[in-house]
Short mmCIF file of C-alpha atoms and ligand atoms in Angstrom, two decimals:
data_model
loop_
_atom_site.label_atom_id
_atom_site.label_comp_id
_atom_site.label_asym_id
_atom_site.label_seq_id
_atom_site.Cartn_x
_atom_site.Cartn_y
_atom_site.Cartn_z
CA MET A 1 0.00 0.02 0.07
CA THR A 2 1.00 3.67 -0.22
CA LEU A 3 2.25 5.09 2.97
CA SER A 4 -1.07 6.27 4.30
CA ILE A 5 -4.71 5.74 3.37
CA PHE A 6 -8.14 6.86 4.78
CA LYS A 7 -10.12 4.00 6.17
CA CYS A 8 -13.74 4.03 7.33
CA ILE A 9 -14.07 3.22 11.05
CA SER A 10 -17.18 1.27 10.41
CA CYS A 11 -17.24 -0.46 6.91
CA ASP A 12 -13.40 -0.59 6.36
CA ASN A 13 -13.79 1.17 2.93
CA GLU A 14 -10.50 2.74 1.91
CA TYR A 15 -9.78 6.01 0.11
CA ASP A 16 -6.69 7.73 -1.39
CA ILE A 17 -5.04 10.06 1.23
CA GLN A 18 -4.82 12.73 -1.39
CA GLU A 19 -8.53 13.16 -1.65
CA ILE A 20 -10.25 15.88 0.20
CA ARG A 21 -12.66 13.74 2.29
CA TYR A 22 -13.83 13.81 5.84
CA ARG A 23 -16.38 10.94 5.83
CA CYS A 24 -16.85 7.54 4.22
CA ASP A 25 -19.57 7.19 1.52
CA CYS A 26 -21.49 5.22 4.17
CA GLY A 27 -21.48 8.48 6.29
CA GLU A 28 -19.13 7.30 9.05
CA LEU A 29 -15.86 8.92 10.19
CA LEU A 30 -12.56 8.08 8.57
CA GLU A 31 -9.26 7.32 10.19
CA ILE A 32 -5.73 7.48 8.69
CA ILE A 33 -3.87 4.17 8.52
CA HIS A 34 -0.12 4.36 7.87
CA ASP A 35 1.99 1.54 6.69
CA LEU A 36 4.32 1.66 9.74
CA SER A 37 6.35 -1.28 8.54
CA GLN A 38 7.48 1.16 5.75
CA SER A 39 7.98 4.37 7.82
CA ILE A 40 9.42 2.52 10.81
CA PRO A 41 11.13 -0.67 9.48
CA ASN A 42 13.02 -1.18 12.79
CA PRO A 43 11.01 0.11 15.84
CA ASN A 44 13.87 -0.42 18.23
CA ASP A 45 16.33 1.69 16.12
CA TRP A 46 13.68 4.30 15.56
CA LYS A 47 13.06 4.53 19.33
CA LYS A 48 16.75 4.88 20.11
CA SER A 49 17.21 7.56 17.37
CA LEU A 50 14.67 9.80 19.08
CA ASP A 51 16.96 10.98 21.92
CA GLY A 52 19.29 12.35 19.34
CA GLN A 53 16.65 14.50 17.68
CA MET A 54 15.74 16.78 20.51
CA THR A 55 16.58 19.84 18.53
CA GLU A 56 13.85 18.87 15.93
CA ILE A 57 10.35 20.09 16.55
CA ALA A 58 8.19 17.33 18.10
CA PHE A 59 6.05 16.84 14.96
CA ARG A 60 9.25 16.14 12.89
CA ARG A 61 10.80 13.96 15.69
CA TYR A 62 7.75 11.66 15.80
CA GLN A 63 6.61 12.07 12.22
CA ALA A 64 7.30 8.48 11.09
CA VAL A 65 4.53 7.39 13.42
CA ILE A 66 2.36 10.55 13.39
CA PHE A 67 2.02 11.33 9.68
CA PRO A 68 4.92 10.02 7.45
CA SER A 69 3.07 11.07 4.24
CA LEU A 70 3.40 14.85 4.82
CA PRO A 71 6.18 16.18 2.61
CA GLU A 72 8.86 18.08 4.52
CA ASP A 73 8.73 21.29 2.44
CA LYS A 74 4.92 21.71 3.14
CA LEU A 75 5.41 21.81 6.85
CA ILE A 76 3.84 24.97 8.62
CA THR A 77 5.10 25.12 12.20
CA LEU A 78 5.08 27.61 15.03
CA PHE A 79 7.36 25.46 17.09
CA GLU A 80 4.61 23.78 18.95
CA GLY A 81 5.19 20.89 21.29
CA ASP A 82 7.95 19.98 23.78
CA THR A 83 5.61 21.14 26.55
CA PRO A 84 6.52 20.53 30.15
CA LEU A 85 5.55 17.44 32.11
CA TYR A 86 5.34 18.62 35.71
CA ASP A 87 5.81 16.01 38.40
CA ILE A 88 3.63 17.11 41.23
CA SER A 89 3.74 13.79 43.12
CA PRO A 90 5.31 15.15 46.36
CA LYS A 91 2.20 17.34 46.93
CA PHE A 92 -0.14 14.47 46.19
CA PRO A 93 1.06 11.33 48.02
CA GLN A 94 -2.26 9.66 47.51
CA PHE A 95 -1.06 8.71 44.06
CA GLY A 96 1.89 6.46 43.11
CA SER A 97 2.83 9.42 41.00
CA LEU A 98 1.11 12.51 39.40
CA HIS A 99 2.30 14.25 36.39
CA LEU A 100 0.60 17.21 34.50
CA LYS A 101 1.31 17.53 30.77
CA HIS A 102 0.82 21.14 30.06
CA GLU A 103 -0.47 21.55 26.55
CA GLY A 104 -1.36 25.14 27.46
CA LEU A 105 2.28 26.02 26.85
CA ASN A 106 1.92 25.68 23.07
CA PRO A 107 2.16 28.84 20.76
CA THR A 108 -1.56 29.70 20.82
CA LEU A 109 -1.78 28.42 24.41
CA SER A 110 -3.69 25.20 23.76
CA PHE A 111 -3.16 21.59 22.52
CA LYS A 112 -4.92 22.56 19.25
CA ASP A 113 -1.54 23.55 17.83
CA ARG A 114 -0.49 19.92 17.74
CA GLY A 115 -3.44 19.12 15.33
CA MET A 116 -2.98 22.24 13.31
CA VAL A 117 0.68 21.58 12.45
CA SER A 118 -0.59 18.54 10.71
CA GLY A 119 -3.87 19.89 9.46
CA VAL A 120 -2.66 23.24 8.07
CA SER A 121 0.49 21.63 6.67
CA TRP A 122 -1.70 19.09 4.83
CA ALA A 123 -3.95 21.91 3.66
CA ASN A 124 -0.77 23.60 2.35
CA HIS A 125 0.22 20.38 0.64
CA LEU A 126 -3.18 20.05 -1.01
CA GLY A 127 -3.08 23.74 -2.19
CA CYS A 128 -6.12 24.77 -0.15
CA GLU A 129 -6.41 28.50 0.02
CA ASN A 130 -9.40 28.72 2.37
CA VAL A 131 -9.67 26.77 5.65
CA ILE A 132 -12.48 26.82 8.07
CA CYS A 133 -13.57 25.49 11.50
CA ALA A 134 -16.38 25.67 14.00
CA SER A 135 -14.95 26.18 17.54
CA THR A 136 -15.50 26.74 21.24
CA GLY A 137 -12.45 29.06 21.03
CA ASP A 138 -9.14 27.13 20.94
CA THR A 139 -9.41 25.35 17.59
CA SER A 140 -10.26 28.65 15.90
CA ALA A 141 -7.26 30.39 17.58
CA ALA A 142 -4.81 27.65 16.39
CA MET A 143 -6.22 27.33 12.88
CA ALA A 144 -6.07 31.10 12.41
CA ALA A 145 -2.44 31.32 13.61
CA TYR A 146 -1.24 28.48 11.38
CA ALA A 147 -3.19 29.71 8.42
CA GLY A 148 -1.42 33.13 9.10
CA ALA A 149 1.85 31.40 9.06
CA ALA A 150 1.20 29.60 5.73
CA PRO A 151 2.21 31.15 2.40
CA ASN A 152 -1.26 31.55 0.98
CA MET A 153 -4.15 30.63 3.20
CA LYS A 154 -7.20 32.43 4.62
CA GLY A 155 -8.86 31.35 7.75
CA ILE A 156 -12.65 31.42 8.41
CA VAL A 157 -13.87 30.68 11.99
CA LEU A 158 -17.42 30.04 13.23
CA LEU A 159 -17.90 30.74 16.85
CA PRO A 160 -21.04 30.36 19.08
CA ASN A 161 -21.74 34.16 19.77
CA GLY A 162 -21.08 35.29 23.19
CA LYS A 163 -20.01 31.82 24.49
CA ILE A 164 -16.19 32.09 24.26
CA SER A 165 -13.78 34.04 26.41
CA PRO A 166 -12.49 37.48 25.45
CA GLU A 167 -8.93 36.22 24.95
CA GLN A 168 -10.06 33.27 22.72
CA LEU A 169 -12.02 35.83 20.58
CA ALA A 170 -9.00 38.12 20.36
CA GLN A 171 -6.86 35.32 18.81
CA PRO A 172 -8.53 34.66 15.48
CA ILE A 173 -9.23 38.32 15.02
CA SER A 174 -5.49 39.20 15.58
CA PHE A 175 -4.28 36.41 13.43
CA GLY A 176 -6.37 37.83 10.55
CA ALA A 177 -9.12 35.21 10.19
CA LEU A 178 -12.64 36.06 9.02
CA THR A 179 -14.50 35.63 12.32
CA VAL A 180 -18.16 34.88 12.36
CA GLY A 181 -20.21 34.73 15.55
CA ILE A 182 -23.39 32.68 15.18
CA GLU A 183 -26.36 32.76 17.42
CA THR A 184 -26.27 29.24 18.51
CA ASP A 185 -24.07 26.85 20.53
CA PHE A 186 -20.92 24.89 19.32
CA ASP A 187 -23.11 21.97 18.09
CA GLY A 188 -25.06 24.32 15.87
CA CYS A 189 -21.88 25.81 14.48
CA MET A 190 -20.43 22.34 13.77
CA LYS A 191 -23.58 21.33 11.87
CA LEU A 192 -23.31 24.54 9.77
CA VAL A 193 -19.67 24.03 9.04
CA GLN A 194 -20.26 20.53 7.80
CA GLN A 195 -23.05 21.61 5.48
CA LEU A 196 -20.98 24.44 4.10
CA THR A 197 -17.84 22.31 3.40
CA GLU A 198 -20.04 19.63 1.68
CA LYS A 199 -21.14 22.24 -0.82
CA HIS A 200 -18.16 24.54 -1.19
CA ASN A 201 -14.45 24.15 -1.74
CA ILE A 202 -13.28 25.26 1.68
CA TYR A 203 -11.12 22.88 3.65
CA LEU A 204 -12.54 21.71 7.05
CA LEU A 205 -10.12 21.73 9.87
CA ASN A 206 -12.23 20.50 12.77
CA SER A 207 -11.10 17.23 14.41
CA MET A 208 -13.51 15.28 12.35
CA ASN A 209 -10.84 15.84 9.72
CA SER A 210 -8.73 12.76 10.62
CA VAL A 211 -5.44 14.64 9.57
CA ARG A 212 -5.83 16.75 12.74
CA ILE A 213 -6.05 13.65 14.89
CA GLU A 214 -2.75 12.41 13.55
CA GLY A 215 -1.13 15.62 14.79
CA GLN A 216 -2.60 15.37 18.22
CA LYS A 217 -1.10 11.86 18.68
CA ALA A 218 2.08 13.62 19.51
CA ILE A 219 0.83 14.56 22.97
CA GLY A 220 0.69 11.06 24.33
CA ILE A 221 3.85 9.92 22.39
CA GLU A 222 5.90 12.85 23.64
CA THR A 223 4.67 12.29 27.27
CA LEU A 224 5.90 8.66 27.15
CA HIS A 225 9.24 9.80 25.65
CA GLN A 226 9.59 12.29 28.62
CA LEU A 227 8.74 9.34 30.97
CA ASN A 228 11.55 7.38 29.38
CA TRP A 229 8.91 4.96 27.84
CA GLU A 230 7.66 3.95 31.31
CA VAL A 231 3.90 3.66 30.76
CA PRO A 232 1.77 5.15 33.51
CA ASP A 233 -1.33 3.33 34.69
CA TRP A 234 -3.67 6.12 33.63
CA PHE A 235 -3.98 9.00 31.24
CA VAL A 236 -6.80 11.45 32.37
CA ILE A 237 -8.17 13.88 29.84
CA PRO A 238 -11.05 16.30 29.39
CA VAL A 239 -13.56 15.43 26.70
CA GLY A 240 -15.60 17.75 24.55
CA ASN A 241 -15.86 16.91 20.81
CA ALA A 242 -13.97 13.72 21.71
CA GLY A 243 -11.12 14.26 19.13
CA ASN A 244 -8.30 14.49 21.58
CA ILE A 245 -9.16 11.29 23.54
CA SER A 246 -9.36 9.53 20.27
CA ALA A 247 -5.95 10.89 19.17
CA LEU A 248 -4.41 10.01 22.39
CA GLY A 249 -5.68 6.37 22.14
CA LYS A 250 -4.68 6.05 18.51
CA GLY A 251 -1.11 7.17 19.14
CA LEU A 252 -0.65 4.92 22.17
CA ARG A 253 -2.13 1.95 20.32
CA GLU A 254 0.25 2.38 17.38
CA LEU A 255 3.25 2.47 19.89
CA TYR A 256 1.98 -0.69 21.45
CA GLU A 257 1.46 -2.41 18.11
CA LEU A 258 5.11 -1.36 17.23
CA SER A 259 6.32 -2.84 20.53
CA ILE A 260 7.69 0.63 21.47
CA ILE A 261 5.83 0.21 24.67
CA ASP A 262 4.99 -3.14 26.28
CA LYS A 263 2.05 -2.14 28.45
CA LEU A 264 -1.24 -0.36 27.96
CA PRO A 265 -2.24 2.50 30.17
CA ARG A 266 -6.04 3.02 31.04
CA LEU A 267 -7.87 6.13 29.81
CA ALA A 268 -10.22 8.26 31.82
CA GLY A 269 -12.31 10.79 29.98
CA ILE A 270 -13.82 13.57 32.07
CA GLN A 271 -16.80 15.83 31.37
CA THR A 272 -18.82 18.45 33.25
CA GLU A 273 -22.27 17.60 34.80
CA GLY A 274 -24.15 19.72 32.28
CA ALA A 275 -22.39 18.54 29.07
CA SER A 276 -21.94 14.72 29.59
CA PRO A 277 -23.16 12.79 26.54
CA LEU A 278 -20.12 10.47 26.57
CA TYR A 279 -20.56 9.78 30.34
CA GLU A 280 -24.28 8.88 29.86
CA SER A 281 -23.30 6.47 27.05
CA TYR A 282 -20.47 4.95 29.26
CA LYS A 283 -22.91 4.44 32.11
CA ASN A 284 -25.20 2.50 29.72
CA GLY A 285 -22.43 0.22 28.60
CA PHE A 286 -21.26 2.55 25.76
CA SER A 287 -24.73 2.60 24.27
CA GLU A 288 -25.58 4.69 21.25
CA LEU A 289 -24.92 8.45 21.95
CA VAL A 290 -27.92 10.50 22.85
CA PRO A 291 -27.13 14.14 21.90
CA GLN A 292 -27.77 16.57 24.64
CA GLN A 293 -28.43 20.34 24.88
CA ALA A 294 -25.15 21.12 26.65
CA GLN A 295 -25.55 23.36 29.60
CA PRO A 296 -23.33 26.50 30.24
CA THR A 297 -20.15 25.70 32.24
CA LYS A 298 -17.03 27.45 33.35
CA ALA A 299 -15.36 24.85 31.15
CA SER A 300 -16.83 26.57 28.17
CA ALA A 301 -14.46 24.78 25.61
CA ILE A 302 -16.08 21.54 26.30
CA GLN A 303 -19.77 22.66 26.41
CA ILE A 304 -20.65 20.18 23.74
CA GLY A 305 -23.66 17.91 23.62
CA ASP A 306 -23.23 16.03 20.30
CA PRO A 307 -19.50 15.08 20.03
CA VAL A 308 -18.48 14.45 16.45
CA SER A 309 -15.68 11.90 17.30
CA TYR A 310 -17.88 9.91 19.74
CA LYS A 311 -17.39 6.60 17.90
CA LYS A 312 -13.71 6.88 17.71
CA ALA A 313 -13.63 7.76 21.44
CA ILE A 314 -15.68 4.73 22.36
CA ARG A 315 -13.46 2.48 20.44
CA GLU A 316 -10.33 3.74 22.25
CA LEU A 317 -11.99 3.71 25.59
CA LYS A 318 -12.93 0.01 25.08
CA TYR A 319 -9.42 -0.85 23.91
CA PHE A 320 -7.73 0.84 26.92
CA ASP A 321 -10.22 -0.46 29.51
CA GLY A 322 -11.38 3.12 29.88
CA ILE A 323 -13.81 4.89 32.11
CA VAL A 324 -15.71 8.23 31.95
CA GLU A 325 -16.45 10.51 34.96
CA ILE A 326 -18.17 13.84 35.43
CA VAL A 327 -17.42 16.74 37.75
CA SER A 328 -19.41 19.67 39.18
CA GLU A 329 -18.68 23.39 38.53
CA THR A 330 -17.43 23.75 42.21
CA GLU A 331 -15.05 20.76 41.85
CA LEU A 332 -13.56 21.95 38.62
CA MET A 333 -13.04 25.54 39.79
CA ASP A 334 -11.63 24.49 43.16
CA TRP A 335 -9.17 22.24 41.42
CA LYS A 336 -8.37 24.91 38.87
CA VAL A 337 -7.42 27.29 41.74
CA GLN A 338 -5.38 24.61 43.72
CA ILE A 339 -3.24 23.85 40.64
CA ASP A 340 -2.79 27.51 39.79
CA ARG A 341 -1.42 27.92 43.24
CA LEU A 342 1.35 25.54 42.42
CA GLY A 343 2.52 28.12 39.82
CA ILE A 344 0.91 26.01 37.03
CA SER A 345 -1.70 28.20 35.32
CA ILE A 346 -4.47 25.94 33.96
CA CYS A 347 -7.87 26.58 32.21
CA PRO A 348 -11.17 25.39 33.60
CA ASN A 349 -11.32 22.60 30.95
CA SER A 350 -7.99 21.18 32.02
CA ALA A 351 -9.24 21.55 35.62
CA VAL A 352 -12.11 19.17 34.68
CA ALA A 353 -9.44 16.48 34.16
CA VAL A 354 -7.60 17.29 37.33
CA ALA A 355 -10.88 17.21 39.39
CA GLY A 356 -11.73 13.89 37.67
CA ALA A 357 -8.47 12.41 38.59
CA MET A 358 -9.01 13.40 42.16
CA LYS A 359 -12.56 12.04 42.26
CA LEU A 360 -11.61 8.73 40.66
CA ARG A 361 -8.75 8.43 43.24
CA ASP A 362 -11.15 9.28 46.07
CA ALA A 363 -13.49 6.57 44.83
CA GLY A 364 -10.71 4.09 44.67
CA LEU A 365 -11.06 3.54 40.89
CA ILE A 366 -7.53 4.92 40.59
CA LYS A 367 -5.55 3.02 43.22
CA GLN A 368 -3.02 4.23 45.78
CA LYS A 369 0.05 2.99 43.96
CA GLU A 370 -0.97 3.91 40.46
CA GLU A 371 0.87 6.37 38.22
CA VAL A 372 -1.26 9.04 36.62
CA VAL A 373 -0.72 11.56 33.86
CA VAL A 374 -3.42 14.31 33.45
CA ILE A 375 -3.51 16.16 30.13
CA LEU A 376 -3.87 19.88 30.66
CA THR A 377 -5.34 21.30 27.44
CA ALA A 378 -5.04 25.12 27.60
CA HIS A 379 -3.41 27.88 29.62
CA GLY A 380 -5.32 29.71 32.33
CA SER A 381 -4.63 33.08 30.66
CA LYS A 382 -7.12 32.15 28.06
CA PHE A 383 -9.88 32.15 30.61
CA SER A 384 -8.82 34.93 33.02
CA ASN A 385 -12.44 36.00 33.77
CA THR A 386 -13.03 32.64 35.52
CA SER A 387 -10.14 33.31 37.84
CA VAL A 388 -11.09 36.91 38.52
CA GLU A 389 -14.76 35.99 39.26
CA TYR A 390 -13.76 33.10 41.49
CA HIS A 391 -11.35 35.11 43.59
CA LYS A 392 -13.69 38.06 43.98
CA ASN A 393 -16.21 35.94 45.71
CA SER A 394 -15.28 35.19 49.41
CA VAL A 395 -17.83 32.28 49.46
CA ASN A 396 -15.50 30.27 47.16
CA ASN A 397 -13.26 27.70 49.02
CA PHE A 398 -9.98 29.09 47.83
CA ALA A 399 -10.78 32.78 47.09
CA ASN A 400 -7.82 35.25 47.15
CA GLN A 401 -9.53 38.47 47.33
CA THR A 402 -7.71 41.69 46.08
CA LEU A 403 -7.37 44.39 48.73
CA THR A 404 -7.74 48.06 47.77
CA ILE A 405 -6.26 50.88 49.92
CA GLU A 406 -5.44 54.55 49.94
CA PRO A 407 -1.68 55.36 49.11
CA LEU A 408 -0.73 55.79 52.81
CA LEU A 409 2.17 53.93 54.51
CA GLU A 410 0.17 53.54 57.71
CA GLU A 411 -2.66 52.02 55.87
CA LEU A 412 -0.45 49.64 54.02
CA GLU A 413 1.26 48.66 57.34
CA ARG A 414 -2.19 48.07 58.90
CA THR A 415 -3.29 46.00 55.87
CA LEU A 416 0.01 43.79 55.99
CA LYS A 417 -0.40 43.64 59.81
CA LEU A 418 3.04 45.05 60.38
N1 LIG B 501 -9.81 21.44 26.41
C1 LIG B 501 -9.77 22.53 25.69
C2 LIG B 501 -9.02 23.70 26.21
C3 LIG B 501 -10.49 22.56 24.51
O1 LIG B 501 -10.44 23.72 23.72
C4 LIG B 501 -11.15 21.48 23.99
C5 LIG B 501 -11.86 21.42 22.77
C6 LIG B 501 -11.06 20.31 24.80
C7 LIG B 501 -10.42 20.30 25.94
C8 LIG B 501 -11.74 19.06 24.36
O2 LIG B 501 -11.16 18.35 23.31
O3 LIG B 501 -12.97 18.39 21.75
O4 LIG B 501 -11.06 17.05 21.32
O5 LIG B 501 -12.65 16.38 23.21
N2 LIG B 501 -12.05 22.48 22.04
C9 LIG B 501 -12.69 22.48 20.74
C10 LIG B 501 -12.48 23.86 20.15
C11 LIG B 501 -14.02 21.90 20.64
O6 LIG B 501 -13.33 24.15 19.16
O7 LIG B 501 -11.56 24.55 20.45
P1 LIG B 501 -11.93 17.48 22.31
#
């Protein structure tokens, strides 16, 4: 076979990778299958070679497993990746170990840059001049930035009007994308963008485009490399449209199939109480997804009731003996603030995963000796309103209220109790 093909996740139909195509003729999602025996003929040698490639960007370093078909001269990068993996185990002895993989330290402050290095580079390779996405804020920021970095590409973003943070809105505008607010929620924007791209020649860069998923595999692969290929017991990750958990699973599965790793971690996907379609399906033995009207949440990036990549996510959750949990608004905000206090600024969506890990540990589903990696998906600075509002309100458990005083030394001394 050629190096990469599209394959239907349901009927196994195959398509040429050079086609612009997001779904199978049967209507199901596609995934990309690479002939890894060609791109990585000797997995052991490949694994050993990675340590000598730390000056390469992450996408290039792992490209043989991520997306070997992308020609080198088409790459559009903003030097994403190589994000920190914080070991916070000393503060949390209830775990065997606890690491936070901070994807908020990418160029546009979210993990979406990992998918856009592959998505926009592939669009560049295909010669697409117009790219589009629907977004809860982070996909649009990343797509706009990478389209801006490409030689000849215009970004168009569809956003649920009034439902994203001011910092997220500022990003696509600044990066020069045509920005359209739509009087609906994310699911409504997603439907519209699918209808539009079926009819018009505009390249779709949501994660239902499987090229994006390939780029996001780098998150799990890089984490394992940082852990010297010692596989943790759990990866815990927030779930919205369910692309990222699908990417994490696919990347780890491929490493396992290559015998780069010899153990499988378990996956835990975490949602909010008001936007929990995957959780409901999980509780019913991974029954057919029942779309929800997702309720407003501080974790606005995952306020999604009809996740597009649901079937891929289910498949990975089953393969990795996964579980799904939900957390409340209080739980997620209290954990956001407690992690922020360690000097690690996280967004409310990432905090959903942290709160989920804590809840699963408290319930004994994650056991005392188990090693856990939580994926943080965006930086706290993209959601500063949530922090300001939380700390203003003394009722909140960890509020750190700002004090305001007159410019007088005595008053300052009194305030500081000196
Ligand atoms: N965390 C953040 C910060 C996100 O922006 C998203 C998704 C997720 C988690 C969930 O990832 O959708 O792959 O399950 N944001 C998309 C967007 C929907 O449009 O930016 P997922």
